[in-house]
Amino acid sequence: MTDKVAKLTLGDQSYEFPVMSGSVGPDVIDIRSLYAKTGLFTYDPGFTSTAACDSAITYIDGDKGELLYRGYPIDQLAAESSYIEVCYLLLYGELPTKAQLAEFDTLVTRHTMVHEQMHYFYRGFRRDAHPMAIMTGVVGAMAAFYHDSTDISDPEQREIASIRMIAKMPTIAAMAYKYSVGQPFVYPRNGLDYASNFLHMCFSVPAEEYKINPTIARAMDLIFTLHADHEQNASTSTVRLSGSSDANPFACIAAGVACLWGPAHGGANEAALNMLRQIGSVDRIPEFIARAKDKNDPFRLMGFGHRVYKNYDPRAKVMQQTAKEVLDLLGVENNPTLQVAQELERIALEDPYFVDRKLYPNVDFYSGIILDAIGFPTSMFTVIFAMSRTVGWIAQWKEMIGDPQKKIGRPRQLYNGSPARDYKPITDR
Ligand code: CMC
């Protein structure tokens, strides 16, 4: 709380509301007593001006293009840390010691297998089902397989559920992929690190040996790290809202997966690569730029713009560099998709439409190029985002459940429908 107060005048009445400060970032006006004092609600569709919770996990300064996990800048974590260390940091608040990291890594590694019966569960899906549809179903179904970690009032069960989800998400995602291509499921290998194990489960087949390239594994780990958390975005808010009713953690994360699927959110990486392919060559870019600017055309440049970043998304910078490294490694010269992406970025960043609206490439603009080069079909892109974000969702869910001020989320509305009226029998309508 600060000494500052916000004054609201309504007619001849004046009301005061306390102003609260966080450690960094804008202050907030505490309007919890607004309805009781004034009989009014606030109106903020899309929550553009509303802080819905306190959080100590992730901080974004959208004007500076800054992203911090527990205070550590994303570019430092991308350069020096690993996804598993970032998971520890997000969950427990501090970087681990060597012993803590080893213990955590072992714990996650020992939970990577899924209940054998889950294999049969997959067979209920059509072969051509989108893997995100499978993820939504299978993650929710975990509550049916792991009953012993659904009591959210027990901190130990909360912890076990968290570890289970971080550990099993890559297995579930790889199984969704294998199912869609008609190949046998591949069991996890405990001797491999998190990213290498995921590549192994996706790309190895019983018929021959699969060698993991360390540069590809590093790029994969980086993609996981860059997507690990992003404060109160749509899917995280969905997880919090679901969890606010005391729903079990698997159901909450399944809700997050479902929300992430939308093309305005995690589905943008798939949409961005499809768009780059649709553009196809550099000479067609002006046509698509014109469409993006045309208000009568619903087309948008996918992978461009962000609700919070009004500057270059710091994750996109790392992704752009990694995309070049991966393509170089794979010997992909003159990749037309990368060329279209780079030229599109250059043109858009000089165009007054994009400059005035502060529309910059976001994390999804380059991630698809990397995932495509590694060999993933576009339908897996959002699945990989969901896997990476699981730790962020869990950290945020645990923070909320542990907060003594937790309340069920229950927004209000501005009602525009009919006032009360009498029911008419069907013969009189
Ligand atoms: N292409 C063309 N115009 C755009 C774009 C775009 N990608 N994004 C925003 N605009 C325009 C929009 O038409 C509006 O113009 P005007 O003021 O003239 O009406 C202005 O910029 C502000 O847009 P908005 O829709 O009010 O902004 P928002 O904060 O509600 O939306 C967004 C943010 C990410 C949904 C939007 O920028 C978008 O649809 N981008 C494309 C999808 C995408 O890349 N999403 C991934 C986001 S990052 C990863 C994640 O969070 O999952």
PDB file of N, CA and C in Angstrom, residues 70-110:
ATOM      1  N   ARG A  70      11.256 -14.306 -12.306  1.00  0.00           N
ATOM      2  CA  ARG A  70      11.735 -14.146 -10.925  1.00  0.00           C
ATOM      3  C   ARG A  70      12.864 -13.113 -10.862  1.00  0.00           C
ATOM      4  N   GLY A  71      12.775 -12.106 -11.718  1.00  0.00           N
ATOM      5  CA  GLY A  71      13.764 -11.020 -11.723  1.00  0.00           C
ATOM      6  C   GLY A  71      14.902 -11.212 -12.714  1.00  0.00           C
ATOM      7  N   TYR A  72      15.075 -12.399 -13.244  1.00  0.00           N
ATOM      8  CA  TYR A  72      16.198 -12.643 -14.158  1.00  0.00           C
ATOM      9  C   TYR A  72      15.779 -12.376 -15.609  1.00  0.00           C
ATOM     10  N   PRO A  73      16.580 -11.548 -16.337  1.00  0.00           N
ATOM     11  CA  PRO A  73      16.207 -11.234 -17.732  1.00  0.00           C
ATOM     12  C   PRO A  73      16.213 -12.472 -18.615  1.00  0.00           C
ATOM     13  N   ILE A  74      15.253 -12.540 -19.520  1.00  0.00           N
ATOM     14  CA  ILE A  74      15.080 -13.725 -20.371  1.00  0.00           C
ATOM     15  C   ILE A  74      16.307 -13.973 -21.240  1.00  0.00           C
ATOM     16  N   ASP A  75      16.970 -12.895 -21.695  1.00  0.00           N
ATOM     17  CA  ASP A  75      18.129 -13.133 -22.569  1.00  0.00           C
ATOM     18  C   ASP A  75      19.276 -13.796 -21.800  1.00  0.00           C
ATOM     19  N   GLN A  76      19.429 -13.442 -20.500  1.00  0.00           N
ATOM     20  CA  GLN A  76      20.472 -14.096 -19.695  1.00  0.00           C
ATOM     21  C   GLN A  76      20.122 -15.560 -19.465  1.00  0.00           C
ATOM     22  N   LEU A  77      18.856 -15.818 -19.166  1.00  0.00           N
ATOM     23  CA  LEU A  77      18.440 -17.211 -18.946  1.00  0.00           C
ATOM     24  C   LEU A  77      18.589 -18.016 -20.238  1.00  0.00           C
ATOM     25  N   ALA A  78      18.229 -17.390 -21.370  1.00  0.00           N
ATOM     26  CA  ALA A  78      18.350 -18.094 -22.653  1.00  0.00           C
ATOM     27  C   ALA A  78      19.810 -18.432 -22.939  1.00  0.00           C
ATOM     28  N   ALA A  79      20.702 -17.505 -22.600  1.00  0.00           N
ATOM     29  CA  ALA A  79      22.118 -17.728 -22.926  1.00  0.00           C
ATOM     30  C   ALA A  79      22.783 -18.684 -21.949  1.00  0.00           C
ATOM     31  N   GLU A  80      22.404 -18.629 -20.660  1.00  0.00           N
ATOM     32  CA  GLU A  80      23.207 -19.341 -19.666  1.00  0.00           C
ATOM     33  C   GLU A  80      22.502 -20.466 -18.917  1.00  0.00           C
ATOM     34  N   SER A  81      21.169 -20.479 -18.957  1.00  0.00           N
ATOM     35  CA  SER A  81      20.481 -21.465 -18.128  1.00  0.00           C
ATOM     36  C   SER A  81      19.964 -22.627 -18.987  1.00  0.00           C
ATOM     37  N   SER A  82      19.139 -23.457 -18.392  1.00  0.00           N
ATOM     38  CA  SER A  82      18.507 -24.548 -19.139  1.00  0.00           C
ATOM     39  C   SER A  82      17.039 -24.561 -18.730  1.00  0.00           C
ATOM     40  N   TYR A  83      16.223 -25.246 -19.512  1.00  0.00           N
ATOM     41  CA  TYR A  83      14.794 -25.256 -19.216  1.00  0.00           C
ATOM     42  C   TYR A  83      14.524 -25.851 -17.836  1.00  0.00           C
ATOM     43  N   ILE A  84      15.214 -26.912 -17.498  1.00  0.00           N
ATOM     44  CA  ILE A  84      14.918 -27.574 -16.228  1.00  0.00           C
ATOM     45  C   ILE A  84      15.278 -26.649 -15.053  1.00  0.00           C
ATOM     46  N   GLU A  85      16.365 -25.865 -15.225  1.00  0.00           N
ATOM     47  CA  GLU A  85      16.724 -24.902 -14.183  1.00  0.00           C
ATOM     48  C   GLU A  85      15.667 -23.785 -14.111  1.00  0.00           C
ATOM     49  N   VAL A  86      15.182 -23.376 -15.297  1.00  0.00           N
ATOM     50  CA  VAL A  86      14.145 -22.336 -15.350  1.00  0.00           C
ATOM     51  C   VAL A  86      12.858 -22.837 -14.678  1.00  0.00           C
ATOM     52  N   CYS A  87      12.562 -24.126 -14.860  1.00  0.00           N
ATOM     53  CA  CYS A  87      11.369 -24.710 -14.198  1.00  0.00           C
ATOM     54  C   CYS A  87      11.515 -24.565 -12.679  1.00  0.00           C
ATOM     55  N   TYR A  88      12.692 -24.899 -12.177  1.00  0.00           N
ATOM     56  CA  TYR A  88      12.941 -24.807 -10.729  1.00  0.00           C
ATOM     57  C   TYR A  88      12.759 -23.353 -10.275  1.00  0.00           C
ATOM     58  N   LEU A  89      13.360 -22.453 -11.052  1.00  0.00           N
ATOM     59  CA  LEU A  89      13.293 -21.027 -10.713  1.00  0.00           C
ATOM     60  C   LEU A  89      11.847 -20.535 -10.662  1.00  0.00           C
ATOM     61  N   LEU A  90      11.074 -20.882 -11.679  1.00  0.00           N
ATOM     62  CA  LEU A  90       9.683 -20.418 -11.716  1.00  0.00           C
ATOM     63  C   LEU A  90       8.864 -21.014 -10.576  1.00  0.00           C
ATOM     64  N   LEU A  91       9.104 -22.286 -10.287  1.00  0.00           N
ATOM     65  CA  LEU A  91       8.299 -22.950  -9.255  1.00  0.00           C
ATOM     66  C   LEU A  91       8.662 -22.512  -7.848  1.00  0.00           C
ATOM     67  N   TYR A  92       9.978 -22.384  -7.588  1.00  0.00           N
ATOM     68  CA  TYR A  92      10.403 -22.166  -6.187  1.00  0.00           C
ATOM     69  C   TYR A  92      10.966 -20.767  -5.919  1.00  0.00           C
ATOM     70  N   GLY A  93      11.122 -19.960  -6.952  1.00  0.00           N
ATOM     71  CA  GLY A  93      11.459 -18.560  -6.727  1.00  0.00           C
ATOM     72  C   GLY A  93      12.930 -18.206  -6.778  1.00  0.00           C
ATOM     73  N   GLU A  94      13.822 -19.175  -6.621  1.00  0.00           N
ATOM     74  CA  GLU A  94      15.272 -18.895  -6.637  1.00  0.00           C
ATOM     75  C   GLU A  94      15.964 -19.868  -7.571  1.00  0.00           C
ATOM     76  N   LEU A  95      17.146 -19.461  -8.057  1.00  0.00           N
ATOM     77  CA  LEU A  95      17.953 -20.396  -8.848  1.00  0.00           C
ATOM     78  C   LEU A  95      18.429 -21.516  -7.923  1.00  0.00           C
ATOM     79  N   PRO A  96      18.454 -22.759  -8.387  1.00  0.00           N
ATOM     80  CA  PRO A  96      18.857 -23.864  -7.512  1.00  0.00           C
ATOM     81  C   PRO A  96      20.367 -23.946  -7.333  1.00  0.00           C
ATOM     82  N   THR A  97      20.787 -24.537  -6.235  1.00  0.00           N
ATOM     83  CA  THR A  97      22.200 -24.913  -6.103  1.00  0.00           C
ATOM     84  C   THR A  97      22.400 -26.139  -6.998  1.00  0.00           C
ATOM     85  N   LYS A  98      23.668 -26.549  -7.120  1.00  0.00           N
ATOM     86  CA  LYS A  98      23.950 -27.720  -7.957  1.00  0.00           C
ATOM     87  C   LYS A  98      23.179 -28.949  -7.450  1.00  0.00           C
ATOM     88  N   ALA A  99      23.188 -29.126  -6.124  1.00  0.00           N
ATOM     89  CA  ALA A  99      22.524 -30.299  -5.536  1.00  0.00           C
ATOM     90  C   ALA A  99      21.010 -30.219  -5.729  1.00  0.00           C
ATOM     91  N   GLN A 100      20.454 -29.026  -5.532  1.00  0.00           N
ATOM     92  CA  GLN A 100      18.996 -28.862  -5.709  1.00  0.00           C
ATOM     93  C   GLN A 100      18.588 -29.143  -7.152  1.00  0.00           C
ATOM     94  N   LEU A 101      19.422 -28.664  -8.085  1.00  0.00           N
ATOM     95  CA  LEU A 101      19.100 -28.872  -9.498  1.00  0.00           C
ATOM     96  C   LEU A 101      19.146 -30.364  -9.840  1.00  0.00           C
ATOM     97  N   ALA A 102      20.179 -31.031  -9.340  1.00  0.00           N
ATOM     98  CA  ALA A 102      20.317 -32.467  -9.634  1.00  0.00           C
ATOM     99  C   ALA A 102      19.120 -33.234  -9.062  1.00  0.00           C
ATOM    100  N   GLU A 103      18.722 -32.864  -7.842  1.00  0.00           N
ATOM    101  CA  GLU A 103      17.601 -33.559  -7.201  1.00  0.00           C
ATOM    102  C   GLU A 103      16.293 -33.320  -7.987  1.00  0.00           C
ATOM    103  N   PHE A 104      16.091 -32.067  -8.383  1.00  0.00           N
ATOM    104  CA  PHE A 104      14.875 -31.710  -9.131  1.00  0.00           C
ATOM    105  C   PHE A 104      14.843 -32.425 -10.482  1.00  0.00           C
ATOM    106  N   ASP A 105      15.995 -32.416 -11.139  1.00  0.00           N
ATOM    107  CA  ASP A 105      16.104 -33.058 -12.451  1.00  0.00           C
ATOM    108  C   ASP A 105      15.761 -34.548 -12.344  1.00  0.00           C
ATOM    109  N   THR A 106      16.288 -35.180 -11.289  1.00  0.00           N
ATOM    110  CA  THR A 106      16.012 -36.615 -11.097  1.00  0.00           C
ATOM    111  C   THR A 106      14.522 -36.833 -10.850  1.00  0.00           C
ATOM    112  N   LEU A 107      13.949 -35.971 -10.028  1.00  0.00           N
ATOM    113  CA  LEU A 107      12.524 -36.097  -9.704  1.00  0.00           C
ATOM    114  C   LEU A 107      11.666 -36.017 -10.969  1.00  0.00           C
ATOM    115  N   VAL A 108      11.946 -35.023 -11.803  1.00  0.00           N
ATOM    116  CA  VAL A 108      11.183 -34.861 -13.047  1.00  0.00           C
ATOM    117  C   VAL A 108      11.429 -36.069 -13.954  1.00  0.00           C
ATOM    118  N   THR A 109      12.688 -36.443 -14.088  1.00  0.00           N
ATOM    119  CA  THR A 109      13.027 -37.557 -14.983  1.00  0.00           C
ATOM    120  C   THR A 109      12.314 -38.849 -14.560  1.00  0.00           C
ATOM    121  N   ARG A 110      12.197 -39.046 -13.246  1.00  0.00           N
ATOM    122  CA  ARG A 110      11.582 -40.293 -12.763  1.00  0.00           C
ATOM    123  C   ARG A 110      10.059 -40.324 -12.921  1.00  0.00           C
TER     124      ARG A 110
END
